[in-house]
Short mmCIF file of C-alpha atoms in Angstrom, two decimals:
data_model
loop_
_atom_site.label_atom_id
_atom_site.label_comp_id
_atom_site.label_asym_id
_atom_site.label_seq_id
_atom_site.Cartn_x
_atom_site.Cartn_y
_atom_site.Cartn_z
CA MET A 30 244.64 20.26 121.89
CA ARG A 31 241.22 19.66 120.43
CA ALA A 32 242.47 20.78 117.02
CA GLU A 33 245.41 18.43 117.23
CA GLY A 34 243.09 15.50 118.11
CA TRP A 35 240.81 16.26 115.16
CA GLU A 36 243.80 16.39 112.84
CA ARG A 37 244.99 13.02 114.10
CA ARG A 38 241.54 11.47 113.53
CA VAL A 39 241.36 12.94 110.03
CA GLY A 40 244.84 11.66 109.32
CA ARG A 41 243.76 8.14 110.30
CA TRP A 42 240.51 7.81 108.22
CA LEU A 43 241.45 9.97 105.22
CA PRO A 44 243.70 7.34 103.57
CA LYS A 45 241.00 4.70 104.12
CA ALA A 46 238.35 6.92 102.63
CA THR A 47 240.59 7.73 99.71
CA LEU A 48 241.25 4.05 99.11
CA ALA A 49 237.54 3.20 99.35
CA GLY A 50 236.70 5.99 96.93
CA ALA A 51 239.31 4.78 94.47
CA VAL A 52 237.92 1.24 94.69
CA LEU A 53 234.40 2.48 94.09
CA ILE A 54 235.57 4.45 91.07
CA LEU A 55 237.37 1.45 89.64
CA VAL A 56 234.37 -0.80 90.21
CA ALA A 57 232.11 1.74 88.54
CA MET A 58 234.47 1.94 85.59
CA GLY A 59 234.23 -1.85 85.26
CA ARG A 60 230.41 -1.62 84.92
CA PRO A 61 229.54 -4.58 87.17
CA LEU A 62 225.80 -3.95 86.91
CA ARG A 63 224.22 -4.83 83.56
CA LEU A 64 220.60 -4.22 82.63
CA VAL A 65 218.99 -6.72 80.25
CA GLY A 66 215.92 -5.29 78.52
CA ASN A 67 212.67 -7.02 77.63
CA GLY A 68 213.02 -9.27 74.57
CA GLU A 69 216.78 -9.58 75.12
CA ASN A 70 219.26 -12.13 76.45
CA MET A 71 222.80 -11.30 77.50
CA VAL A 72 225.73 -13.64 76.94
CA VAL A 73 228.59 -13.39 79.45
CA PHE A 74 232.16 -14.23 78.50
CA THR A 75 234.67 -14.39 81.37
CA TRP A 76 238.40 -14.46 80.83
CA GLY A 77 239.53 -17.83 82.09
CA GLY A 78 236.00 -19.19 82.29
CA GLY A 79 234.79 -18.86 78.73
CA VAL A 80 231.17 -18.37 77.67
CA SER A 81 228.55 -19.00 80.33
CA PRO A 82 226.09 -21.66 79.13
CA MET A 83 223.19 -19.71 80.66
CA ALA A 84 222.22 -16.36 79.19
CA LEU A 85 221.14 -13.51 81.47
CA GLN A 86 217.39 -12.91 81.31
CA PRO A 87 215.66 -9.49 81.41
CA GLY A 88 216.50 -7.59 84.61
CA LEU A 89 219.48 -6.14 86.49
CA HIS A 90 222.50 -8.44 86.92
CA TRP A 91 225.93 -8.34 88.55
CA VAL A 92 228.87 -9.47 86.40
CA PRO A 93 232.50 -9.60 87.46
CA PRO A 94 234.12 -6.30 86.39
CA PHE A 95 237.25 -6.08 84.23
CA VAL A 96 237.36 -9.83 83.52
CA SER A 97 233.99 -10.14 81.77
CA ARG A 98 232.58 -9.24 78.39
CA THR A 99 228.86 -9.19 77.65
CA VAL A 100 226.95 -9.35 74.36
CA THR A 101 223.23 -8.64 74.08
CA PHE A 102 221.07 -10.64 71.67
CA ASP A 103 217.57 -9.84 70.46
CA VAL A 104 215.38 -12.88 71.21
CA LYS A 105 212.18 -11.48 69.69
CA THR A 106 210.96 -12.58 66.26
CA GLN A 107 213.34 -11.39 63.56
CA ALA A 108 213.13 -11.36 59.76
CA LEU A 109 215.81 -11.96 57.16
CA THR A 110 214.53 -10.66 53.81
CA TRP A 111 215.73 -10.65 50.21
CA LYS A 112 213.92 -7.89 48.30
CA ASP A 113 214.73 -5.27 45.67
CA ASN A 114 214.70 -1.56 46.50
CA ASP A 115 214.10 -2.09 50.20
CA PRO A 116 216.61 -0.50 52.60
CA THR A 117 215.46 -2.80 55.41
CA ALA A 118 216.12 -5.97 53.38
CA TYR A 119 219.29 -7.97 53.87
CA ALA A 120 219.91 -8.22 50.12
CA PRO A 121 218.12 -7.98 46.73
CA ARG A 122 215.80 -10.75 45.59
CA LEU A 123 217.28 -14.18 45.02
CA VAL A 124 217.86 -15.71 41.59
CA ALA A 125 217.80 -19.49 41.15
CA LEU A 126 217.65 -22.01 38.29
CA SER A 127 214.85 -24.51 37.89
CA GLN A 128 215.29 -28.17 36.98
CA ASP A 129 214.95 -27.31 33.29
CA GLY A 130 217.39 -24.40 33.46
CA GLN A 131 214.88 -21.55 33.62
CA GLN A 132 215.92 -18.49 35.64
CA ILE A 133 213.60 -17.69 38.54
CA ALA A 134 213.77 -14.55 40.69
CA ALA A 135 211.85 -14.31 43.96
CA GLU A 136 211.48 -12.33 47.13
CA ALA A 137 212.01 -14.38 50.27
CA THR A 138 211.65 -13.83 54.02
CA LEU A 139 212.86 -16.03 56.84
CA GLN A 140 211.16 -15.46 60.21
CA PHE A 141 213.12 -16.78 63.18
CA ARG A 142 214.09 -16.21 66.79
CA ILE A 143 217.11 -17.00 68.92
CA VAL A 144 216.38 -19.65 71.55
CA ASP A 145 219.95 -20.34 72.73
CA ALA A 146 221.97 -17.11 72.75
CA PRO A 147 225.20 -18.64 74.12
CA LYS A 148 225.20 -21.24 71.31
CA VAL A 149 224.57 -18.55 68.70
CA TYR A 150 227.46 -16.49 70.10
CA THR A 151 229.80 -19.49 70.23
CA GLN A 152 229.01 -20.95 66.79
CA LEU A 153 227.92 -17.95 64.73
CA GLY A 154 229.24 -14.90 66.54
CA GLU A 155 227.71 -11.48 66.99
CA ASN A 156 227.15 -11.00 63.25
CA TYR A 157 225.02 -14.12 63.02
CA LEU A 158 222.90 -12.78 60.14
CA ASP A 159 225.93 -12.94 57.86
CA ARG A 160 226.29 -16.61 58.76
CA ILE A 161 222.61 -17.48 58.45
CA ALA A 162 222.06 -15.81 55.08
CA PRO A 163 224.41 -18.09 53.05
CA ILE A 164 222.79 -21.18 54.61
CA VAL A 165 219.31 -20.04 53.61
CA ARG A 166 220.42 -19.00 50.14
CA SER A 167 222.10 -22.37 49.53
CA VAL A 168 218.95 -24.25 50.54
CA ILE A 169 216.79 -22.10 48.25
CA LEU A 170 219.05 -22.76 45.28
CA ASN A 171 219.24 -26.50 45.92
CA GLU A 172 215.52 -27.01 46.49
CA THR A 173 214.49 -24.88 43.51
CA SER A 174 216.66 -26.97 41.20
CA GLY A 175 214.42 -29.96 41.96
CA PHE A 176 211.33 -28.39 40.34
CA SER A 177 210.54 -27.58 36.73
CA ALA A 178 209.73 -23.96 35.91
CA GLN A 179 206.28 -24.92 34.65
CA SER A 180 205.38 -26.69 37.90
CA LEU A 181 206.47 -23.67 39.94
CA TYR A 182 204.52 -21.38 37.62
CA SER A 183 201.35 -23.39 38.14
CA THR A 184 200.76 -25.38 41.34
CA GLU A 185 203.90 -26.53 43.13
CA ARG A 186 205.21 -23.26 44.58
CA PRO A 187 203.70 -23.97 48.04
CA LEU A 188 205.45 -27.36 48.00
CA LEU A 189 208.81 -25.69 47.30
CA GLN A 190 208.19 -23.15 50.06
CA GLY A 191 207.43 -25.92 52.54
CA GLN A 192 210.54 -27.92 51.62
CA ILE A 193 212.77 -24.88 52.04
CA ARG A 194 211.25 -24.08 55.43
CA GLU A 195 211.76 -27.63 56.73
CA ARG A 196 215.34 -27.85 55.49
CA VAL A 197 216.37 -24.44 56.87
CA ALA A 198 214.70 -25.19 60.21
CA LEU A 199 216.66 -28.42 60.54
CA LEU A 200 219.98 -26.71 59.80
CA LEU A 201 219.52 -23.63 62.00
CA LYS A 202 218.29 -25.67 64.96
CA GLU A 203 221.89 -26.82 65.41
CA TYR A 204 222.92 -23.19 65.98
CA GLY A 205 220.30 -22.36 68.61
CA ILE A 206 217.86 -20.71 66.19
CA GLU A 207 214.19 -21.59 65.78
CA VAL A 208 212.61 -21.05 62.36
CA LEU A 209 209.05 -19.73 62.63
CA ASP A 210 208.21 -19.45 58.93
CA PHE A 211 209.60 -19.06 55.45
CA LEU A 212 207.79 -17.03 52.78
CA LEU A 213 208.41 -17.13 49.04
CA ARG A 214 206.73 -14.18 47.28
CA ASP A 215 206.51 -12.32 43.98
CA VAL A 216 208.15 -15.07 41.91
CA ASP A 217 209.19 -13.86 38.44
CA PHE A 218 210.04 -15.95 35.40
CA ASP A 219 211.73 -15.14 32.10
CA PRO A 220 209.25 -13.16 29.91
CA ASP A 221 209.69 -15.53 26.95
CA PHE A 222 208.95 -18.50 29.20
CA VAL A 223 205.81 -16.82 30.57
CA ALA A 224 204.62 -16.01 27.03
CA ALA A 225 205.17 -19.63 25.95
CA ILE A 226 203.29 -20.97 28.99
CA GLU A 227 200.39 -18.60 28.41
CA ALA A 228 200.20 -19.53 24.72
CA LYS A 229 200.23 -23.21 25.67
CA THR A 230 197.49 -22.65 28.23
CA ILE A 231 195.32 -20.85 25.67
CA ALA A 232 195.84 -23.65 23.15
CA GLU A 233 194.97 -26.30 25.75
CA ASN A 234 191.82 -24.41 26.72
CA GLN A 235 190.78 -24.13 23.08
CA LEU A 236 191.44 -27.83 22.54
CA ALA A 237 189.37 -28.68 25.62
CA GLN A 238 186.52 -26.53 24.31
CA LYS A 239 186.64 -28.25 20.91
CA GLN A 240 186.67 -31.67 22.56
CA PHE A 241 183.65 -30.65 24.61
CA GLU A 242 181.82 -29.49 21.48
CA ILE A 243 182.67 -32.74 19.68
CA GLU A 244 181.42 -34.82 22.60
CA GLN A 245 178.26 -32.71 22.79
CA ALA A 246 177.68 -33.25 19.06
CA ARG A 247 178.21 -36.98 19.52
CA GLN A 248 175.64 -37.04 22.30
CA ASP A 249 173.17 -35.07 20.15
CA ALA A 250 173.82 -37.45 17.24
CA ARG A 251 173.27 -40.47 19.47
CA ALA A 252 169.98 -38.96 20.62
CA ILE A 253 168.87 -38.38 17.00
CA ILE A 254 169.92 -41.90 16.02
CA SER A 255 168.04 -43.36 18.98
CA GLN A 256 164.94 -41.45 18.00
CA ALA A 257 165.25 -42.54 14.36
CA GLU A 258 165.77 -46.15 15.41
CA ALA A 259 162.66 -45.96 17.58
CA GLU A 260 160.61 -44.58 14.69
CA ALA A 261 162.02 -47.22 12.35
CA GLY A 262 161.06 -49.88 14.84
CA GLN A 263 157.52 -48.61 14.88
CA LEU A 264 157.39 -48.69 11.06
CA ARG A 265 158.73 -52.24 11.01
CA ALA A 266 156.11 -53.26 13.52
CA LYS A 267 153.36 -51.77 11.35
CA ALA A 268 154.73 -53.44 8.21
CA GLN A 269 154.89 -56.79 9.96
CA ALA A 270 151.32 -56.36 11.15
CA LEU A 271 150.16 -55.67 7.58
CA THR A 272 151.83 -58.76 6.21
CA GLN A 273 150.51 -60.99 8.96
CA ASN A 274 146.98 -59.52 9.17
CA PRO A 275 145.52 -58.01 5.95
CA GLN A 276 142.54 -56.65 7.91
CA TYR A 277 145.00 -54.23 9.60
CA LEU A 278 145.07 -52.25 6.35
CA GLU A 279 141.30 -51.81 6.52
CA VAL A 280 141.65 -50.51 10.09
CA VAL A 281 144.31 -48.01 9.03
CA LYS A 282 142.19 -46.88 6.09
CA ALA A 283 139.25 -46.35 8.39
CA ALA A 284 141.39 -44.33 10.79
CA VAL A 285 142.71 -42.12 8.00
CA LEU A 286 139.66 -41.74 5.72
CA GLY A 287 136.89 -42.12 8.25
CA SER A 288 133.43 -41.95 6.75
CA ARG A 289 134.86 -41.22 3.30
CA LEU A 290 136.25 -44.76 3.13
CA GLU A 291 132.78 -46.31 3.14
CA THR A 292 131.63 -43.85 0.48
CA LEU A 293 134.54 -44.66 -1.78
CA ILE A 294 134.05 -48.39 -1.38
CA THR A 295 130.29 -48.29 -2.16
CA LYS A 296 130.84 -46.25 -5.23
#
């Protein structure tokens, strides 16, 4: 009798246990618990509800199983770089034309971070780098075309870098991305252009040196002329004194000949 009672009890709870186990297995297969790591945000897309406007912050979160899709975004500082022979770079260095048609090649790096992951997912998608890169490249080409090659070779490269940074920051802000910095490095020009600029610089330096020497000679000449004019003035003053006062000659003779003057006169 006891055996029969045990069998009846087992027969009653076994289907429930089986059902509960099946539910637990299905829930586990749906991965309802999602762990968001440090420096990450998770975007949740729910069928029928769309993209949640609030991203999941670091920690453990429950998401509805089977009807949800999650995408993790790195919200730490990231870099998008154009550089030759660098496997970590997005692409080789950029080539642009200056205002005067000179070809300019440069390495460039955009530093940014995602501040609105749901907006990035909605407007740019998971492969957001492939959407950002053409925007940055277009700005670089447009801004570079506003400068002459000579100005970029000499002093205005920081100005170009600043203009690119401001323009890119304004555009990417609309996509939930904050630009931290933009760096323009290792700018190369056509070798013939560089040779011409260097030759011009040498010629200008030589001209400046010659102009300095000429001005120095003029100053020296003015000093000599001033001295000569002063001496001439003294001679004119002496001549005038002689004509106006004949006794002045006797004084001069006495100063020059001394005691010999009296001797010569007496003899």
